Amino acid sequence: MKPVPFDYVRPTSIEETCALLAADGDARVIAGGQSLVPMLAMRLARPARLIDILRLPELSGVRDDGNTVVIGAATRQAATEHHPLIKAKAPLLAKVFPWIGHPATRRRGTIGGSIAHADPSAEIPLVVATLDAEIVVREASGETTINAGEFFLGPMVTAIPQGGLLTEIRLPVWSQPRLGVSFHEVNARHSDFAFVCAAAQVGFDETTHCTACAVGIGGLGEFPVRLDRAAKALIGTDLDHAAIADAVDAAMAELDIWGDLHASAEYRRRVGGVLARRALIDARQAALECPQ
Amino acid sequence: MKVQLSINGERRTADVEPRKTLLDCLREDFGLTGSHTGCEHGVCGACTILLDGEPVRACLIFAVQADGYEITTIEGVAPAPGELSVIQDAFCETHGMQCGYCTPGMVLTATALLRDNPQPTRKEIVEAISGNICRCTGYGQIVEAIALAAERLAHANAPQRAKP
């Protein structure tokens, strides 16, 4: 359980980090290290050099950008969890923290680290995929923005190019007067990897008509998926149980689902559908309870 | 690589390989073997230390990453040599340990909890130690120990942090 030898550098700016990344194909970025260090210890990862970005001040912090909440990639999960702006404007993200590791790992683990690691069952990637957040990547040549829908390519594989550094995440802020969110997960033990997890965010106007809807499921396959067709079918309805069941069942039938030792594909399909339905029902309830 | 750490209030330096974890550095370079080596991949919590006052896993940080931070290990918890902290004492009294392997991590996690939340509910205690595994499964007495320590600290004739 000891990593192979590597070099360690702690650059003092984003530019320096990008130059170091561009110069060395065997280098890897380390931030909180709560997923990477176990992989190094088990020698599943063998980078020649670690580039530590955790102390770069420009990568840390949460800010309100009007239509989006912008989170620096190296912002600690624990700092985000208790941030008033996240609670107020990114309630779906605020909801998932209790399921992410333990208090001790959330104090070191970062938001960007979880997204760049891209574990198919991880909670933060699911939120990012469900809300179709924008992910900002810096390279020596400039900055690019990638939508979450095009960001996750496979288990632990993302669209970050060689030499690229994830710098920030932009979560869209919904303008509906009444908003509800919900998250459900099934795992072997609390805080362990999810077999399946589902997230939903819904918005209502002054009546009981749903005017915005997003629902996503993690742990089913290569990466978290957003059920676009289900969301589209539900907008304009009252989000009654029958409409939710029809929309989710139709969306689940289209998905390619994996099985493994922990949970078969059939189990994941069934539980995924149940959790997505529950998430939508609870999100609707929460939205309708919002003071108008 | 040279690293400079402040360990239990003392400035120490070591020359370490970048791949050496903070846990191995504390145990091997500084002889602080109270931080226990368990799973070495962040699951068990036996190596929990306080980094700038916050409980973290020493096996998931390389010593070079900790350069410049304040570190508290179990050796730095007692007020004086031969004495115990209120929390350590409560662990003895309620038999909050069996084999003792998880105890340093439990005590440090509890120390940070009671500093930030002097009167935690049972649920808050359980959540705080949820990342620390006791393989003897003596959780009942560990929770009891932390609750007893909270009660004693509340009645202690010592300055308390104001409640938010």
Tab-separated table of C-alpha atoms in Angstrom:
chain	number	residue	atom	x	y	z
A	1	MET	CA	0.000	0.000	0.000
A	2	LYS	CA	2.742	2.479	-0.885
A	3	PRO	CA	2.702	4.562	-4.080
A	4	VAL	CA	5.436	4.320	-6.668
A	5	PRO	CA	7.982	7.173	-6.479
A	6	PHE	CA	6.956	10.454	-8.094
A	7	ASP	CA	8.002	14.085	-8.253
A	8	TYR	CA	5.977	16.707	-6.456
A	9	VAL	CA	5.538	20.339	-7.467
A	10	ARG	CA	3.369	23.072	-6.023
A	11	PRO	CA	2.955	25.800	-8.639
A	12	THR	CA	1.867	29.281	-7.540
A	13	SER	CA	-0.409	30.222	-10.453
A	14	ILE	CA	-2.841	28.688	-12.935
A	15	GLU	CA	-0.503	29.651	-15.817
A	16	GLU	CA	2.412	27.834	-14.205
A	17	THR	CA	0.176	24.792	-13.577
A	18	CYS	CA	-0.911	24.685	-17.232
A	19	ALA	CA	2.682	24.996	-18.426
A	20	LEU	CA	3.735	22.119	-16.152
A	21	LEU	CA	0.815	19.977	-17.343
A	22	ALA	CA	1.528	20.701	-20.998
A	23	ALA	CA	5.203	19.800	-20.575
A	24	ASP	CA	4.671	16.412	-18.942
A	25	GLY	CA	2.205	13.809	-20.202
A	26	ASP	CA	2.795	11.661	-17.119
A	27	ALA	CA	1.878	14.419	-14.670
A	28	ARG	CA	-1.369	14.421	-12.725
A	29	VAL	CA	-3.127	17.139	-10.820
A	30	ILE	CA	-3.706	16.553	-7.111
A	31	ALA	CA	-6.064	18.693	-5.037
A	32	GLY	CA	-7.657	17.124	-1.943
A	33	GLY	CA	-6.363	13.701	-2.957
A	34	GLN	CA	-9.213	11.798	-1.282
A	35	SER	CA	-9.769	9.627	-4.374
A	36	LEU	CA	-6.355	9.913	-6.018
A	37	VAL	CA	-4.229	8.957	-2.983
A	38	PRO	CA	-6.015	5.601	-2.482
A	39	MET	CA	-5.487	4.908	-6.206
A	40	LEU	CA	-1.808	5.754	-5.825
A	41	ALA	CA	-1.541	3.581	-2.698
A	42	MET	CA	-3.052	0.635	-4.575
A	43	ARG	CA	-0.851	1.502	-7.559
A	44	LEU	CA	-3.877	1.805	-9.820
A	45	ALA	CA	-2.406	5.196	-10.771
A	46	ARG	CA	1.314	5.677	-11.399
A	47	PRO	CA	1.939	9.274	-12.416
A	48	ALA	CA	5.541	10.433	-12.707
A	49	ARG	CA	4.714	13.766	-11.163
A	50	LEU	CA	1.991	15.262	-8.966
A	51	ILE	CA	1.059	18.903	-9.430
A	52	ASP	CA	-0.556	20.221	-6.245
A	53	ILE	CA	-3.192	22.898	-6.928
A	54	LEU	CA	-4.933	22.923	-3.553
A	55	ARG	CA	-3.320	26.165	-2.404
A	56	LEU	CA	-3.963	28.209	-5.552
A	57	PRO	CA	-6.168	31.021	-4.206
A	58	GLU	CA	-7.850	31.695	-7.579
A	59	LEU	CA	-9.211	28.129	-7.650
A	60	SER	CA	-10.993	28.391	-4.322
A	61	GLY	CA	-14.292	30.033	-3.439
A	62	VAL	CA	-17.959	30.342	-4.331
A	63	ARG	CA	-19.448	33.378	-6.051
A	64	ASP	CA	-22.791	34.578	-7.356
A	65	ASP	CA	-22.693	35.363	-11.053
A	66	GLY	CA	-26.379	36.190	-11.527
A	67	ASN	CA	-27.682	33.261	-13.578
A	68	THR	CA	-25.028	30.897	-12.286
A	69	VAL	CA	-23.278	29.997	-9.062
A	70	VAL	CA	-19.572	29.679	-9.767
A	71	ILE	CA	-17.520	27.266	-7.671
A	72	GLY	CA	-13.723	27.213	-7.850
A	73	ALA	CA	-12.446	23.727	-8.652
A	74	ALA	CA	-10.308	23.459	-5.505
A	75	THR	CA	-13.046	24.605	-3.123
A	76	ARG	CA	-13.281	22.045	-0.326
A	77	GLN	CA	-16.469	20.020	-0.180
A	78	ALA	CA	-16.894	20.913	3.512
A	79	ALA	CA	-16.625	24.643	2.732
A	80	THR	CA	-19.203	24.332	-0.047
A	81	GLU	CA	-21.535	22.242	2.121
A	82	HIS	CA	-21.942	25.062	4.632
A	83	HIS	CA	-21.836	27.988	2.203
A	84	PRO	CA	-24.987	30.178	2.423
A	85	LEU	CA	-24.921	30.894	-1.324
A	86	ILE	CA	-24.974	27.168	-2.132
A	87	LYS	CA	-27.891	26.577	0.246
A	88	ALA	CA	-29.808	29.498	-1.300
A	89	LYS	CA	-29.011	29.121	-5.005
A	90	ALA	CA	-27.733	25.598	-5.575
A	91	PRO	CA	-30.013	23.592	-3.256
A	92	LEU	CA	-29.564	20.324	-5.174
A	93	LEU	CA	-25.804	20.406	-4.596
A	94	ALA	CA	-26.343	21.340	-0.941
A	95	LYS	CA	-28.552	18.275	-0.581
A	96	VAL	CA	-25.966	15.616	-1.538
A	97	PHE	CA	-23.052	16.380	0.806
A	98	PRO	CA	-24.107	14.055	3.643
A	99	TRP	CA	-23.700	11.156	1.177
A	100	ILE	CA	-20.182	12.123	0.059
A	101	GLY	CA	-17.570	10.190	2.049
A	102	HIS	CA	-17.275	11.227	5.683
A	103	PRO	CA	-16.809	14.581	7.439
A	104	ALA	CA	-13.033	13.945	7.518
A	105	THR	CA	-12.788	13.303	3.757
A	106	ARG	CA	-15.084	16.222	2.875
A	107	ARG	CA	-12.685	18.561	4.687
A	108	ARG	CA	-9.929	17.708	2.196
A	109	GLY	CA	-11.900	16.597	-0.876
A	110	THR	CA	-12.731	19.270	-3.450
A	111	ILE	CA	-15.674	19.913	-5.773
A	112	GLY	CA	-13.514	19.938	-8.911
A	113	GLY	CA	-11.592	16.871	-7.773
A	114	SER	CA	-14.751	14.788	-7.584
A	115	ILE	CA	-15.839	15.971	-11.048
A	116	ALA	CA	-12.438	15.375	-12.644
A	117	HIS	CA	-12.227	11.933	-10.998
A	118	ALA	CA	-15.609	11.098	-12.625
A	119	ASP	CA	-16.589	8.056	-10.615
A	120	PRO	CA	-19.837	6.819	-12.254
A	121	SER	CA	-21.604	6.553	-8.884
A	122	ALA	CA	-20.368	9.812	-7.326
A	123	GLU	CA	-22.857	12.408	-6.108
A	124	ILE	CA	-21.272	15.686	-7.273
A	125	PRO	CA	-20.920	14.483	-10.906
A	126	LEU	CA	-24.598	13.444	-10.756
A	127	VAL	CA	-25.658	16.945	-9.662
A	128	VAL	CA	-23.488	18.518	-12.350
A	129	ALA	CA	-24.960	16.198	-15.001
A	130	THR	CA	-28.562	16.647	-13.808
A	131	LEU	CA	-28.360	20.448	-13.918
A	132	ASP	CA	-26.193	20.377	-17.077
A	133	ALA	CA	-23.655	22.658	-15.408
A	134	GLU	CA	-20.781	24.243	-17.326
A	135	ILE	CA	-17.296	23.045	-16.582
A	136	VAL	CA	-14.446	25.428	-17.308
A	137	VAL	CA	-11.090	24.035	-18.396
A	138	ARG	CA	-7.927	26.086	-18.770
A	139	GLU	CA	-5.088	25.154	-21.081
A	140	ALA	CA	-1.897	26.994	-21.979
A	141	SER	CA	-3.702	28.070	-25.170
A	142	GLY	CA	-6.798	29.458	-23.456
A	143	GLU	CA	-10.048	28.646	-21.710
A	144	THR	CA	-12.854	26.343	-22.875
A	145	THR	CA	-16.279	25.647	-21.409
A	146	ILE	CA	-17.720	22.143	-21.607
A	147	ASN	CA	-21.333	21.281	-20.840
A	148	ALA	CA	-21.721	18.455	-18.350
A	149	GLY	CA	-23.565	16.446	-21.014
A	150	GLU	CA	-20.353	16.308	-23.062
A	151	PHE	CA	-17.938	16.199	-20.134
A	152	PHE	CA	-18.304	12.662	-18.757
A	153	LEU	CA	-17.079	10.143	-21.328
A	154	GLY	CA	-16.726	6.965	-19.281
A	155	PRO	CA	-15.764	5.642	-15.852
A	156	MET	CA	-13.035	8.038	-14.694
A	157	VAL	CA	-12.707	9.422	-18.209
A	158	THR	CA	-13.593	13.044	-18.953
A	159	ALA	CA	-13.319	15.523	-21.798
A	160	ILE	CA	-10.480	17.404	-20.051
A	161	PRO	CA	-7.777	17.469	-22.738
A	162	GLN	CA	-4.169	16.488	-22.109
A	163	GLY	CA	-2.588	19.487	-20.428
A	164	GLY	CA	-5.954	20.902	-19.314
A	165	LEU	CA	-6.857	22.027	-15.792
A	166	LEU	CA	-10.432	22.104	-14.491
A	167	THR	CA	-10.736	25.593	-12.971
A	168	GLU	CA	-14.386	26.193	-12.153
A	169	ILE	CA	-17.923	24.846	-12.264
A	170	ARG	CA	-20.905	27.024	-13.174
A	171	LEU	CA	-24.196	25.733	-11.819
A	172	PRO	CA	-27.282	27.274	-13.402
A	173	VAL	CA	-29.618	29.135	-11.024
A	174	TRP	CA	-33.293	28.556	-11.767
A	175	SER	CA	-35.645	31.531	-11.652
A	176	GLN	CA	-38.915	29.708	-10.834
A	177	PRO	CA	-40.714	31.213	-7.839
A	178	ARG	CA	-41.112	27.771	-6.275
A	179	LEU	CA	-38.269	25.297	-6.430
A	180	GLY	CA	-37.909	21.828	-4.952
A	181	VAL	CA	-34.985	19.392	-4.904
A	182	SER	CA	-34.514	15.828	-3.789
A	183	PHE	CA	-31.854	13.144	-3.732
A	184	HIS	CA	-32.026	9.419	-3.032
A	185	GLU	CA	-29.315	6.786	-2.858
A	186	VAL	CA	-28.961	3.067	-2.242
A	187	ASN	CA	-25.611	1.760	-1.004
A	188	ALA	CA	-24.223	-1.003	1.195
A	189	ARG	CA	-23.350	1.328	4.082
A	190	HIS	CA	-23.918	5.012	4.641
A	191	SER	CA	-21.198	7.017	2.852
A	192	ASP	CA	-20.048	4.059	0.782
A	193	PHE	CA	-20.162	4.104	-3.021
A	194	ALA	CA	-23.709	4.296	-4.360
A	195	PHE	CA	-25.164	1.327	-6.231
A	196	VAL	CA	-27.687	3.755	-7.646
A	197	CYS	CA	-28.474	7.380	-6.826
A	198	ALA	CA	-31.014	9.794	-8.279
A	199	ALA	CA	-31.426	13.569	-8.120
A	200	ALA	CA	-34.291	15.820	-9.160
A	201	GLN	CA	-34.932	19.536	-9.264
A	202	VAL	CA	-38.346	20.919	-10.235
A	203	GLY	CA	-39.775	24.418	-10.522
A	204	PHE	CA	-43.392	25.565	-10.379
A	205	ASP	CA	-45.199	28.768	-11.278
A	206	GLU	CA	-47.918	30.146	-8.978
A	207	THR	CA	-50.270	27.305	-9.973
A	208	THR	CA	-49.513	23.595	-9.763
A	209	HIS	CA	-47.965	23.490	-13.239
A	210	CYS	CA	-44.385	22.306	-13.388
A	211	THR	CA	-42.441	24.816	-15.492
A	212	ALA	CA	-38.966	23.352	-15.164
A	213	CYS	CA	-37.729	19.859	-14.452
A	214	ALA	CA	-34.398	18.047	-14.316
A	215	VAL	CA	-33.790	14.482	-13.210
A	216	GLY	CA	-30.630	12.359	-13.304
A	217	ILE	CA	-29.400	8.947	-12.204
A	218	GLY	CA	-25.900	7.835	-11.200
A	219	GLY	CA	-24.346	4.398	-10.822
A	220	LEU	CA	-26.145	2.771	-13.745
A	221	GLY	CA	-23.391	2.741	-16.319
A	222	GLU	CA	-20.346	4.610	-17.524
A	223	PHE	CA	-21.316	8.006	-16.137
A	224	PRO	CA	-24.255	9.812	-14.522
A	225	VAL	CA	-27.121	10.399	-16.964
A	226	ARG	CA	-29.679	13.149	-17.206
A	227	LEU	CA	-33.130	11.884	-18.221
A	228	ASP	CA	-33.861	14.614	-20.728
A	229	ARG	CA	-36.848	12.967	-22.340
A	230	ALA	CA	-38.548	12.369	-18.977
A	231	ALA	CA	-37.963	15.966	-17.914
A	232	LYS	CA	-39.363	17.272	-21.185
A	233	ALA	CA	-42.476	15.110	-20.900
A	234	LEU	CA	-43.132	16.334	-17.369
A	235	ILE	CA	-42.888	20.065	-17.997
A	236	GLY	CA	-46.404	21.507	-18.178
A	237	THR	CA	-47.953	18.687	-16.137
A	238	ASP	CA	-48.938	18.790	-12.479
A	239	LEU	CA	-46.228	16.190	-11.792
A	240	ASP	CA	-48.819	13.704	-10.599
A	241	HIS	CA	-47.603	10.211	-9.736
A	242	ALA	CA	-48.899	8.631	-12.943
A	243	ALA	CA	-47.172	11.187	-15.180
A	244	ILE	CA	-43.918	10.719	-13.255
A	245	ALA	CA	-44.124	6.922	-13.489
A	246	ASP	CA	-44.804	6.993	-17.260
A	247	ALA	CA	-42.012	9.470	-17.991
A	248	VAL	CA	-39.413	7.697	-15.837
A	249	ASP	CA	-40.302	4.214	-17.104
A	250	ALA	CA	-39.988	5.363	-20.724
A	251	ALA	CA	-36.628	6.990	-20.023
A	252	MET	CA	-35.285	3.970	-18.107
A	253	ALA	CA	-36.147	1.635	-21.002
A	254	GLU	CA	-33.686	3.533	-23.220
A	255	LEU	CA	-30.708	3.241	-20.877
A	256	ASP	CA	-27.791	0.879	-21.148
A	257	ILE	CA	-27.250	-0.441	-17.627
A	258	TRP	CA	-24.297	-2.297	-16.094
A	259	GLY	CA	-24.284	-5.003	-13.507
A	260	ASP	CA	-21.437	-6.048	-11.224
A	261	LEU	CA	-20.776	-8.101	-8.086
A	262	HIS	CA	-22.637	-5.611	-5.912
A	263	ALA	CA	-25.805	-5.166	-7.937
A	264	SER	CA	-27.068	-6.781	-11.126
A	265	ALA	CA	-28.183	-4.749	-14.144
A	266	GLU	CA	-31.811	-5.744	-13.523
A	267	TYR	CA	-31.592	-4.607	-9.911
A	268	ARG	CA	-30.049	-1.295	-10.930
A	269	ARG	CA	-32.708	-0.734	-13.569
A	270	ARG	CA	-35.508	-1.344	-11.103
A	271	VAL	CA	-33.981	0.657	-8.253
A	272	GLY	CA	-32.938	3.455	-10.610
A	273	GLY	CA	-36.538	3.873	-11.740
A	274	VAL	CA	-37.860	3.786	-8.177
A	275	LEU	CA	-35.313	6.325	-6.918
A	276	ALA	CA	-35.903	8.673	-9.856
A	277	ARG	CA	-39.662	8.540	-9.240
A	278	ARG	CA	-39.179	9.147	-5.515
A	279	ALA	CA	-36.828	12.033	-6.192
A	280	LEU	CA	-39.377	13.693	-8.476
A	281	ILE	CA	-42.261	13.142	-6.042
A	282	ASP	CA	-40.277	14.564	-3.115
A	283	ALA	CA	-38.971	17.488	-5.172
A	284	ARG	CA	-42.538	18.332	-6.213
A	285	GLN	CA	-43.678	18.195	-2.592
A	286	ALA	CA	-40.810	20.464	-1.508
A	287	ALA	CA	-41.581	22.944	-4.302
A	288	LEU	CA	-45.270	23.122	-3.472
A	289	GLU	CA	-44.428	23.737	0.186
A	290	CYS	CA	-42.322	26.793	-0.753
A	291	PRO	CA	-43.909	30.038	0.435
A	292	GLN	CA	-45.212	31.901	-2.612
B	1	MET	CA	12.160	17.116	-0.170
B	2	LYS	CA	12.347	19.237	2.954
B	3	VAL	CA	9.104	19.780	4.832
B	4	GLN	CA	8.458	22.019	7.771
B	5	LEU	CA	5.595	21.039	10.022
B	6	SER	CA	4.263	22.368	13.263
B	7	ILE	CA	3.472	19.250	15.283
B	8	ASN	CA	1.733	19.605	18.638
B	9	GLY	CA	2.960	23.186	18.859
B	10	GLU	CA	6.590	22.381	18.029
B	11	ARG	CA	8.283	23.271	14.736
B	12	ARG	CA	9.835	20.204	13.169
B	13	THR	CA	11.522	19.550	9.836
B	14	ALA	CA	12.055	16.352	7.908
B	15	ASP	CA	13.572	15.317	4.622
B	16	VAL	CA	11.069	13.000	2.946
B	17	GLU	CA	10.370	11.322	-0.356
B	18	PRO	CA	7.292	12.926	-1.990
B	19	ARG	CA	5.487	9.578	-1.878
B	20	LYS	CA	5.715	9.360	1.914
B	21	THR	CA	2.340	9.905	3.549
B	22	LEU	CA	2.013	12.283	6.457
B	23	LEU	CA	1.110	9.240	8.548
B	24	ASP	CA	4.372	7.442	7.757
B	25	CYS	CA	6.283	10.692	8.268
B	26	LEU	CA	4.749	11.209	11.739
B	27	ARG	CA	5.419	7.631	12.746
B	28	GLU	CA	8.839	7.056	11.184
B	29	ASP	CA	10.506	10.471	11.064
B	30	PHE	CA	9.111	11.865	14.308
B	31	GLY	CA	8.421	8.689	16.309
B	32	LEU	CA	4.798	9.710	16.914
B	33	THR	CA	3.336	6.218	16.734
B	34	GLY	CA	0.047	7.157	18.394
B	35	SER	CA	-1.412	7.777	14.934
B	36	HIS	CA	-2.259	4.258	13.862
B	37	THR	CA	-1.821	2.696	10.444
B	38	GLY	CA	-4.966	0.828	9.443
B	39	CYS	CA	-6.203	0.502	5.897
B	40	GLU	CA	-3.855	3.069	4.284
B	41	HIS	CA	-6.530	4.099	1.814
B	42	GLY	CA	-8.823	6.364	3.759
B	43	VAL	CA	-11.509	3.953	4.848
B	44	CYS	CA	-10.876	3.182	8.526
B	45	GLY	CA	-10.012	6.497	10.220
B	46	ALA	CA	-7.367	4.983	12.557
B	47	CYS	CA	-4.835	7.567	11.316
B	48	THR	CA	-7.075	10.604	11.955
B	49	ILE	CA	-5.094	13.705	12.995
B	50	LEU	CA	-6.026	17.353	13.251
B	51	LEU	CA	-4.737	19.484	10.386
B	52	ASP	CA	-5.171	23.146	11.270
B	53	GLY	CA	-7.650	21.909	13.870
B	54	GLU	CA	-9.779	19.808	11.494
B	55	PRO	CA	-9.864	15.997	11.608
B	56	VAL	CA	-8.428	14.497	8.428
B	57	ARG	CA	-6.875	11.206	7.387
B	58	ALA	CA	-3.083	11.273	7.641
B	59	CYS	CA	-2.842	8.350	5.179
B	60	LEU	CA	-4.505	10.442	2.430
B	61	ILE	CA	-2.044	13.344	2.605
B	62	PHE	CA	1.545	13.230	1.535
B	63	ALA	CA	3.904	14.860	4.023
B	64	VAL	CA	4.995	17.322	1.322
B	65	GLN	CA	1.383	18.507	0.975
B	66	ALA	CA	1.214	19.264	4.709
B	67	ASP	CA	4.208	21.633	4.562
B	68	GLY	CA	3.485	24.621	6.796
B	69	TYR	CA	0.336	23.270	8.451
B	70	GLU	CA	-0.409	22.935	12.175
B	71	ILE	CA	-0.731	19.280	13.101
B	72	THR	CA	-2.159	17.816	16.291
B	73	THR	CA	-1.662	14.121	16.988
B	74	ILE	CA	-2.923	12.071	19.933
B	75	GLU	CA	0.396	12.829	21.662
B	76	GLY	CA	-0.585	16.515	21.754
B	77	VAL	CA	-4.032	16.139	23.294
B	78	ALA	CA	-3.220	15.737	26.999
B	79	PRO	CA	-2.601	18.935	29.004
B	80	ALA	CA	0.674	17.671	30.529
B	81	PRO	CA	2.840	14.531	30.616
B	82	GLY	CA	1.169	11.821	32.651
B	83	GLU	CA	-2.239	13.465	32.429
B	84	LEU	CA	-5.252	12.825	30.237
B	85	SER	CA	-7.606	15.218	28.499
B	86	VAL	CA	-11.224	15.231	29.667
B	87	ILE	CA	-12.159	13.262	26.553
B	88	GLN	CA	-9.427	10.654	27.054
B	89	ASP	CA	-10.499	10.289	30.676
B	90	ALA	CA	-14.125	9.769	29.637
B	91	PHE	CA	-13.017	7.011	27.223
B	92	CYS	CA	-11.319	5.238	30.160
B	93	GLU	CA	-14.294	5.650	32.435
B	94	THR	CA	-16.961	4.361	30.067
B	95	HIS	CA	-14.657	1.672	28.688
B	96	GLY	CA	-14.784	3.429	25.315
B	97	MET	CA	-12.026	1.177	23.973
B	98	GLN	CA	-11.392	-2.498	23.631
B	99	CYS	CA	-8.272	-3.222	21.581
B	100	GLY	CA	-7.509	0.513	21.432
B	101	TYR	CA	-6.501	0.589	17.772
B	102	CYS	CA	-9.169	3.080	16.696
B	103	THR	CA	-8.964	5.118	19.912
B	104	PRO	CA	-6.507	7.869	18.895
B	105	GLY	CA	-8.613	8.640	15.811
B	106	MET	CA	-11.816	8.557	17.838
B	107	VAL	CA	-10.378	10.864	20.517
B	108	LEU	CA	-9.130	13.412	17.976
B	109	THR	CA	-12.421	13.350	16.071
B	110	ALA	CA	-14.265	13.863	19.375
B	111	THR	CA	-11.875	16.664	20.364
B	112	ALA	CA	-12.734	18.628	17.211
B	113	LEU	CA	-16.451	17.849	17.572
B	114	LEU	CA	-16.723	19.102	21.155
B	115	ARG	CA	-14.670	22.195	20.349
B	116	ASP	CA	-17.105	23.186	17.578
B	117	ASN	CA	-20.285	21.780	19.115
B	118	PRO	CA	-19.997	21.565	22.930
B	119	GLN	CA	-23.382	19.907	23.406
B	120	PRO	CA	-23.886	17.506	20.508
B	121	THR	CA	-26.934	15.275	20.216
B	122	ARG	CA	-26.394	11.525	19.978
B	123	LYS	CA	-27.043	11.792	16.231
B	124	GLU	CA	-24.377	14.472	15.848
B	125	ILE	CA	-21.862	12.340	17.761
B	126	VAL	CA	-22.616	9.333	15.547
B	127	GLU	CA	-22.299	11.442	12.382
B	128	ALA	CA	-18.979	12.904	13.577
B	129	ILE	CA	-17.418	9.467	14.177
B	130	SER	CA	-19.073	7.861	11.135
B	131	GLY	CA	-15.723	7.845	9.329
B	132	ASN	CA	-13.927	6.028	12.160
B	133	ILE	CA	-14.278	2.269	12.213
B	134	CYS	CA	-14.062	0.361	15.507
B	135	ARG	CA	-13.380	-3.230	14.510
B	136	CYS	CA	-14.311	-4.405	18.041
B	137	THR	CA	-17.672	-2.678	17.353
B	138	GLY	CA	-17.587	-0.937	20.720
B	139	TYR	CA	-19.465	2.043	19.367
B	140	GLY	CA	-21.985	2.146	22.230
B	141	GLN	CA	-19.339	2.979	24.822
B	142	ILE	CA	-17.498	5.322	22.465
B	143	VAL	CA	-20.654	7.392	21.944
B	144	GLU	CA	-21.227	7.258	25.703
B	145	ALA	CA	-17.661	8.485	26.318
B	146	ILE	CA	-18.087	11.475	24.043
B	147	ALA	CA	-21.431	12.359	25.638
B	148	LEU	CA	-19.883	12.077	29.121
B	149	ALA	CA	-16.947	14.274	28.080
B	150	ALA	CA	-19.372	16.867	26.694
B	151	GLU	CA	-21.249	16.919	29.985
B	152	ARG	CA	-18.061	17.253	32.019
B	153	LEU	CA	-16.677	19.984	29.799
B	154	ALA	CA	-19.945	21.893	30.123
B	155	HIS	CA	-19.547	21.882	33.904
B	156	ALA	CA	-15.796	22.448	33.880
B	157	ASN	CA	-14.432	25.591	35.430
B	158	ALA	CA	-12.786	26.613	32.204
B	159	PRO	CA	-13.533	29.187	29.531
B	160	GLN	CA	-15.983	27.862	26.949
B	161	ARG	CA	-16.422	28.963	23.401
B	162	ALA	CA	-19.583	31.063	23.027
B	163	LYS	CA	-22.435	29.290	21.266
B	164	PRO	CA	-23.165	30.590	17.793
